[in-house]
Short mmCIF file of C-alpha atoms in Angstrom, two decimals:
data_model
loop_
_atom_site.label_atom_id
_atom_site.label_comp_id
_atom_site.label_asym_id
_atom_site.label_seq_id
_atom_site.Cartn_x
_atom_site.Cartn_y
_atom_site.Cartn_z
CA UNK W 1 69.81 96.84 51.03
CA UNK W 2 66.99 99.30 50.63
CA UNK W 3 67.64 102.62 52.35
CA UNK W 4 65.00 104.03 54.70
CA UNK W 5 63.11 107.07 53.54
CA UNK W 6 63.35 110.20 55.75
CA UNK W 7 59.79 109.64 56.97
CA UNK W 8 60.64 106.06 57.96
CA UNK W 9 63.76 107.15 59.86
CA UNK W 10 61.71 109.76 61.71
CA UNK W 11 59.19 107.07 62.60
CA UNK W 12 62.02 104.85 63.90
CA UNK W 13 63.17 107.62 66.22
CA UNK W 14 59.67 108.17 67.50
CA UNK W 15 59.31 108.30 71.26
CA UNK W 16 58.46 104.94 72.82
CA UNK W 17 56.46 104.94 76.09
CA UNK W 18 58.31 103.53 79.10
CA UNK W 19 56.02 100.51 79.48
CA UNK W 20 56.60 99.49 75.84
CA UNK W 21 60.38 99.80 75.79
CA UNK W 22 62.72 96.87 75.39
CA UNK W 23 65.74 96.68 77.75
CA UNK W 24 67.94 97.99 74.94
CA UNK W 25 65.62 100.93 74.27
CA UNK W 26 65.50 101.70 78.01
CA UNK W 27 69.31 101.83 78.11
CA UNK W 28 69.39 104.18 75.13
CA UNK W 29 66.88 106.55 76.73
CA UNK W 30 68.80 106.54 80.02
CA UNK W 31 72.01 107.36 78.16
CA UNK W 32 70.35 110.23 76.32
CA UNK W 33 69.01 111.65 79.58
CA UNK W 34 72.31 111.50 81.44
CA UNK W 35 75.09 111.64 78.87
CA UNK W 36 76.33 115.00 80.26
CA UNK W 37 76.90 113.40 83.67
CA UNK W 38 78.62 110.43 82.07
CA UNK W 39 81.00 112.77 80.25
CA UNK W 40 81.82 114.47 83.55
CA UNK W 41 82.44 111.06 85.10
CA UNK W 42 84.72 109.94 82.25
CA UNK W 43 88.00 111.48 83.62
CA UNK W 44 87.39 109.77 86.96
CA UNK W 45 86.78 106.45 85.21
CA UNK W 46 89.96 106.82 83.15
CA UNK W 47 91.94 107.67 86.30
CA UNK W 48 90.84 104.51 88.13
CA UNK W 49 91.37 102.30 85.10
CA UNK W 50 94.93 103.60 84.64
CA UNK W 51 96.06 103.87 88.26
CA UNK W 52 93.85 101.36 90.15
CA UNK W 53 92.71 98.54 87.86
CA UNK W 54 95.40 98.31 85.17
CA UNK W 55 98.25 97.95 87.75
CA UNK W 56 96.45 94.97 89.34
CA UNK W 57 98.35 92.64 87.03
CA UNK W 58 101.39 93.46 89.15
CA UNK W 59 100.10 91.40 92.10
CA UNK W 60 101.31 88.33 90.23
CA UNK W 61 104.86 89.07 91.37
CA UNK W 62 103.73 88.23 94.91
CA UNK W 63 103.90 84.59 93.79
CA UNK W 64 107.29 84.92 92.09
CA UNK W 65 110.91 85.61 92.88
CA UNK W 66 110.69 88.74 90.80
CA UNK W 67 113.87 90.07 89.23
CA UNK W 68 113.54 93.49 87.56
CA UNK W 69 116.03 92.63 84.80
CA UNK W 70 114.25 89.37 83.98
CA UNK W 71 110.76 90.81 84.08
CA UNK W 72 107.53 89.05 85.00
CA UNK W 73 107.81 86.40 82.28
CA UNK W 74 111.40 85.53 83.17
CA UNK W 75 111.03 85.38 86.96
CA UNK W 76 110.62 82.08 88.78
CA UNK W 77 107.18 81.11 90.10
CA UNK W 78 107.37 80.22 93.83
CA UNK W 79 103.71 80.09 94.86
CA UNK W 80 102.99 80.93 98.51
CA UNK W 81 106.64 81.21 99.58
CA UNK W 82 106.53 84.92 100.45
CA UNK W 83 103.23 84.63 102.32
CA UNK W 84 104.61 81.80 104.43
CA UNK W 85 107.71 83.87 105.12
CA UNK W 86 105.58 86.76 106.37
CA UNK W 87 103.35 84.61 108.59
CA UNK W 88 106.35 82.86 110.15
CA UNK W 89 108.17 86.14 110.80
CA UNK W 90 107.98 86.92 114.55
CA UNK W 91 107.47 90.62 113.75
CA UNK W 92 104.48 90.07 111.46
CA UNK W 93 101.88 89.93 114.22
CA UNK W 94 103.37 93.03 115.81
CA UNK W 95 102.95 94.84 112.49
CA UNK W 96 99.35 93.69 112.17
CA UNK W 97 98.63 94.67 115.76
CA UNK W 98 100.17 98.15 115.37
CA UNK W 99 98.30 98.78 112.12
CA UNK W 100 94.98 97.56 113.50
CA UNK W 101 95.23 99.55 116.73
CA UNK W 102 96.01 102.82 114.95
CA UNK W 103 93.00 102.39 112.67
CA UNK W 104 90.78 101.11 115.47
CA UNK W 105 91.52 104.08 117.74
CA UNK W 106 90.93 106.42 114.83
CA UNK W 107 87.60 104.67 114.18
CA UNK W 108 86.25 104.78 117.72
CA UNK W 109 87.38 108.35 118.44
CA UNK W 110 87.55 110.27 115.16
CA UNK W 111 84.49 108.74 113.47
CA UNK W 112 81.90 109.66 116.15
CA UNK W 113 83.65 112.98 116.81
CA UNK W 114 83.07 113.97 113.17
CA UNK W 115 79.34 113.27 113.52
CA UNK W 116 79.08 115.24 116.77
CA UNK W 117 81.04 118.09 115.22
CA UNK W 118 78.68 118.22 112.22
CA UNK W 119 75.63 118.24 114.51
CA UNK W 120 77.05 121.12 116.56
CA UNK W 121 77.96 123.21 113.51
CA UNK W 122 74.52 122.54 112.03
CA UNK W 123 72.95 124.29 115.02
CA UNK W 124 74.66 127.61 114.19
CA UNK W 125 71.84 129.87 113.03
CA UNK W 126 73.84 132.74 111.52
CA UNK W 127 74.44 131.56 107.99
CA UNK W 128 77.56 133.63 107.33
CA UNK W 129 79.15 132.53 110.61
CA UNK W 130 78.25 128.93 109.85
CA UNK W 131 79.84 128.99 106.41
CA UNK W 132 82.95 130.72 107.73
CA UNK W 133 83.31 128.12 110.50
CA UNK W 134 82.92 125.28 108.00
CA UNK W 135 85.55 126.78 105.71
CA UNK W 136 88.08 127.27 108.50
CA UNK W 137 87.63 123.76 109.88
CA UNK W 138 88.11 121.88 106.62
CA UNK W 139 91.14 123.90 105.51
CA UNK W 140 93.62 121.66 107.44
CA UNK W 141 92.65 118.82 105.09
CA UNK W 142 94.59 120.54 102.31
CA UNK W 143 97.78 120.86 104.33
CA UNK W 144 100.52 118.43 103.31
CA UNK W 145 101.18 115.52 105.67
CA UNK W 146 104.83 116.57 105.83
CA UNK W 147 103.78 120.04 106.98
CA UNK W 148 101.33 118.59 109.51
CA UNK W 149 104.03 116.47 111.13
CA UNK W 150 106.45 119.42 111.06
CA UNK W 151 103.87 121.63 112.78
CA UNK W 152 103.24 118.92 115.34
CA UNK W 153 106.93 118.61 116.18
CA UNK W 154 107.26 122.38 116.38
CA UNK W 155 104.23 122.81 118.66
CA UNK W 156 105.40 119.99 120.94
CA UNK W 157 109.02 121.09 121.09
CA UNK W 158 110.00 120.61 124.77
CA UNK W 159 111.93 123.89 124.81
CA UNK W 160 109.63 126.47 123.25
CA UNK W 161 106.75 124.62 121.60
CA UNK W 162 103.41 126.46 121.77
CA UNK W 163 101.40 123.49 123.02
CA UNK W 164 104.19 122.44 125.37
CA UNK W 165 104.26 125.95 126.87
CA UNK W 166 100.52 125.71 127.57
CA UNK W 167 100.89 122.26 129.12
CA UNK W 168 103.76 123.52 131.28
CA UNK W 169 101.47 126.21 132.71
CA UNK W 170 99.24 123.41 134.04
CA UNK W 171 102.15 121.63 135.67
CA UNK W 172 103.04 119.10 132.98
CA UNK W 173 106.68 118.15 132.55
CA UNK W 174 108.47 119.36 129.43
CA UNK W 175 109.29 116.17 127.56
CA UNK W 176 109.87 115.20 123.95
CA UNK W 177 106.66 113.27 123.26
CA UNK W 178 108.06 111.91 120.01
CA UNK W 179 110.64 110.00 122.05
CA UNK W 180 108.03 108.07 124.06
CA UNK W 181 106.17 105.12 122.56
CA UNK W 182 103.23 105.71 124.89
CA UNK W 183 102.39 109.01 123.18
CA UNK W 184 102.68 107.91 119.54
CA UNK W 185 99.13 106.62 119.03
CA UNK W 186 97.61 109.57 120.87
CA UNK W 187 99.50 112.07 118.75
CA UNK W 188 98.66 110.17 115.57
CA UNK W 189 94.92 110.01 116.27
CA UNK W 190 94.54 113.53 117.68
CA UNK W 191 96.44 115.15 114.82
CA UNK W 192 94.34 113.14 112.37
CA UNK W 193 91.16 114.36 114.04
CA UNK W 194 92.32 117.97 113.78
CA UNK W 195 93.20 117.56 110.12
CA UNK W 196 90.25 115.49 108.95
CA UNK W 197 87.21 116.33 111.06
CA UNK W 198 86.12 119.42 109.15
CA UNK W 199 86.52 117.73 105.79
CA UNK W 200 84.77 114.55 106.91
CA UNK W 201 81.83 116.56 108.24
CA UNK W 202 80.98 117.91 104.76
CA UNK W 203 79.06 114.74 103.88
CA UNK W 204 77.06 115.03 107.08
CA UNK W 205 76.29 118.69 106.33
CA UNK W 206 74.77 117.58 103.02
CA UNK W 207 72.73 114.87 104.74
CA UNK W 208 71.51 117.28 107.42
CA UNK W 209 70.44 119.85 104.84
CA UNK W 210 68.07 117.29 103.26
CA UNK W 211 66.07 116.76 106.45
CA UNK W 212 62.61 118.26 106.14
CA UNK W 213 62.04 121.24 108.44
CA UNK W 214 58.43 120.14 108.86
CA UNK W 215 59.64 117.29 111.07
CA UNK W 216 61.27 119.76 113.45
CA UNK W 217 58.21 122.02 113.43
CA UNK W 218 56.02 119.08 114.33
CA UNK W 219 58.44 118.09 117.11
CA UNK W 220 58.37 121.64 118.54
CA UNK W 221 54.56 121.53 118.60
CA UNK W 222 54.76 118.23 120.49
CA UNK W 223 57.09 119.86 123.03
CA UNK W 224 60.37 118.21 122.03
CA UNK W 225 63.51 120.11 123.01
CA UNK W 226 66.71 120.29 120.94
CA UNK W 227 68.16 117.14 122.46
CA UNK W 228 65.07 115.07 121.69
CA UNK W 229 64.90 116.51 118.18
CA UNK W 230 68.46 115.37 117.63
CA UNK W 231 67.83 111.89 119.05
CA UNK W 232 64.49 111.18 117.37
CA UNK W 233 64.74 113.15 114.11
CA UNK W 234 68.26 114.21 113.14
CA UNK W 235 70.21 111.03 113.88
CA UNK W 236 67.62 108.62 112.37
CA UNK W 237 67.49 110.73 109.20
CA UNK W 238 71.27 110.63 108.68
CA UNK W 239 71.67 107.00 109.80
CA UNK W 240 72.03 105.68 106.20
CA UNK W 241 74.90 108.12 105.64
CA UNK W 242 76.54 107.14 108.93
CA UNK W 243 76.22 103.43 108.14
CA UNK W 244 77.67 103.83 104.65
CA UNK W 245 80.70 105.76 105.88
CA UNK W 246 81.17 103.35 108.78
CA UNK W 247 81.25 100.38 106.42
CA UNK W 248 83.78 102.09 104.17
CA UNK W 249 85.92 103.02 107.17
CA UNK W 250 85.75 99.47 108.53
CA UNK W 251 86.92 98.21 105.16
CA UNK W 252 90.22 100.04 105.63
CA UNK W 253 91.06 99.01 109.19
CA UNK W 254 94.44 97.68 108.09
CA UNK W 255 95.17 100.65 105.84
CA UNK W 256 97.31 103.18 107.66
CA UNK W 257 98.83 105.91 105.52
CA UNK W 258 102.54 105.46 104.95
CA UNK W 259 103.61 109.13 105.00
CA UNK W 260 102.40 110.16 108.44
CA UNK W 261 103.44 106.98 110.23
CA UNK W 262 106.87 107.09 108.59
CA UNK W 263 107.46 110.76 109.39
CA UNK W 264 106.37 110.40 113.02
CA UNK W 265 108.42 107.29 113.69
CA UNK W 266 111.57 107.53 115.76
CA UNK W 267 113.89 104.86 117.08
CA UNK W 268 112.19 105.03 120.46
CA UNK W 269 108.67 104.60 119.04
CA UNK W 270 109.43 101.94 116.42
CA UNK W 271 107.86 99.19 118.54
CA UNK W 272 104.39 100.79 118.23
CA UNK W 273 104.84 102.93 115.09
CA UNK W 274 106.01 100.25 112.66
CA UNK W 275 102.95 99.40 110.53
CA UNK W 276 102.41 97.32 107.40
CA UNK W 277 102.80 100.25 105.01
CA UNK W 278 106.17 101.35 106.45
CA UNK W 279 107.33 97.72 106.57
CA UNK W 280 106.53 97.15 102.89
CA UNK W 281 108.39 100.37 102.05
CA UNK W 282 111.53 99.15 103.81
CA UNK W 283 111.32 95.68 102.33
CA UNK W 284 110.27 96.70 98.83
CA UNK W 285 111.67 100.07 97.79
CA UNK W 286 114.54 100.28 100.27
CA UNK W 287 115.44 96.58 100.39
CA UNK W 288 114.66 95.60 96.81
CA UNK W 289 112.48 92.63 97.88
CA UNK W 290 109.65 93.49 95.52
CA UNK W 291 107.90 90.11 95.58
CA UNK W 292 107.88 89.91 99.36
CA UNK W 293 106.60 93.48 99.74
CA UNK W 294 103.86 92.80 97.18
CA UNK W 295 102.80 89.67 99.05
CA UNK W 296 102.50 91.61 102.31
CA UNK W 297 100.52 94.36 100.59
CA UNK W 298 98.22 91.80 98.94
CA UNK W 299 97.56 90.15 102.31
CA UNK W 300 96.71 93.58 103.72
CA UNK W 301 94.22 94.25 100.91
CA UNK W 302 92.54 90.85 101.27
CA UNK W 303 92.02 91.35 105.01
CA UNK W 304 90.52 94.79 104.33
CA UNK W 305 88.15 93.22 101.82
CA UNK W 306 87.07 90.66 104.43
CA UNK W 307 86.41 93.46 106.95
CA UNK W 308 84.37 95.32 104.33
CA UNK W 309 82.21 92.30 103.46
CA UNK W 310 81.62 91.40 107.11
CA UNK W 311 80.73 95.00 108.04
CA UNK W 312 78.36 95.27 105.08
CA UNK W 313 76.66 91.97 105.97
CA UNK W 314 76.30 92.94 109.64
CA UNK W 315 74.91 96.36 108.73
CA UNK W 316 72.34 94.84 106.36
CA UNK W 317 71.16 92.48 109.07
CA UNK W 318 71.02 95.05 111.87
CA UNK W 319 69.98 98.30 110.17
CA UNK W 320 68.71 97.33 106.68
CA UNK W 321 71.29 99.78 105.27
CA UNK W 322 74.29 98.53 103.31
CA UNK W 323 76.50 99.19 100.31
CA UNK W 324 75.06 96.26 98.38
#
């Protein structure tokens, strides 16, 4: 094959206008323009391939009587046996109900509270005070769940807990709230709001910072006060962000973190604190029923996917904003 002369190779690399590019040439130009960002994204991609996508082959054991010493290839295929077992278990609907209610209460209380919190902080005019307040409020996100639950038990200690002492001043009885099922969901949601509100508000801070100040100046000229500016300018401008986060949150309605629920559970609160994640832990890791635990976890993931698709479809129909 005849080799290209240097002048010919230079001509081949000549810039091609956008309207004359083939799809392949367009892809090459896009890669050249953004290869630095792709390199930065590469560790994240490798992480998800190794720890999220590659392990997906393991869901096959949900349809087997998996024996660790026999392996996947040597275990007996049983089809839907473990799913039927879960659906016929009298406790299954209680688990689904407990999991759903914890996530639902977190959604209806914590989600709007994060938005309101971000709007309030955004109104702080002293920049140094604003940044300091933001830093302090998202620091609890980095505290370990074990430490959070330990702090909660210490603060609510009926003998000398800090919060319990304050409640006692207002006439409340000194009780061990962790021993009452009625308080479990309240403690779970409120502690989650304290830990996650500041961190969750960061995305809203970014969205608020992109709103043009000219819109507010025009509203002031028209006589709009702060409340009307928030209603007619701020909220509509961050609605796409709100909708996106709402869809993602709806897609995890049956995903309650194992650590916090497990650490907060006591014998007295088991009737409302036992969720799918703690149940799969007991059945799988503690009980050695790996196939059954995988089947329950797979059911949980499928239901979350259904919630995500339905929420995305409803959002696209109602607000013209969606994930896809």
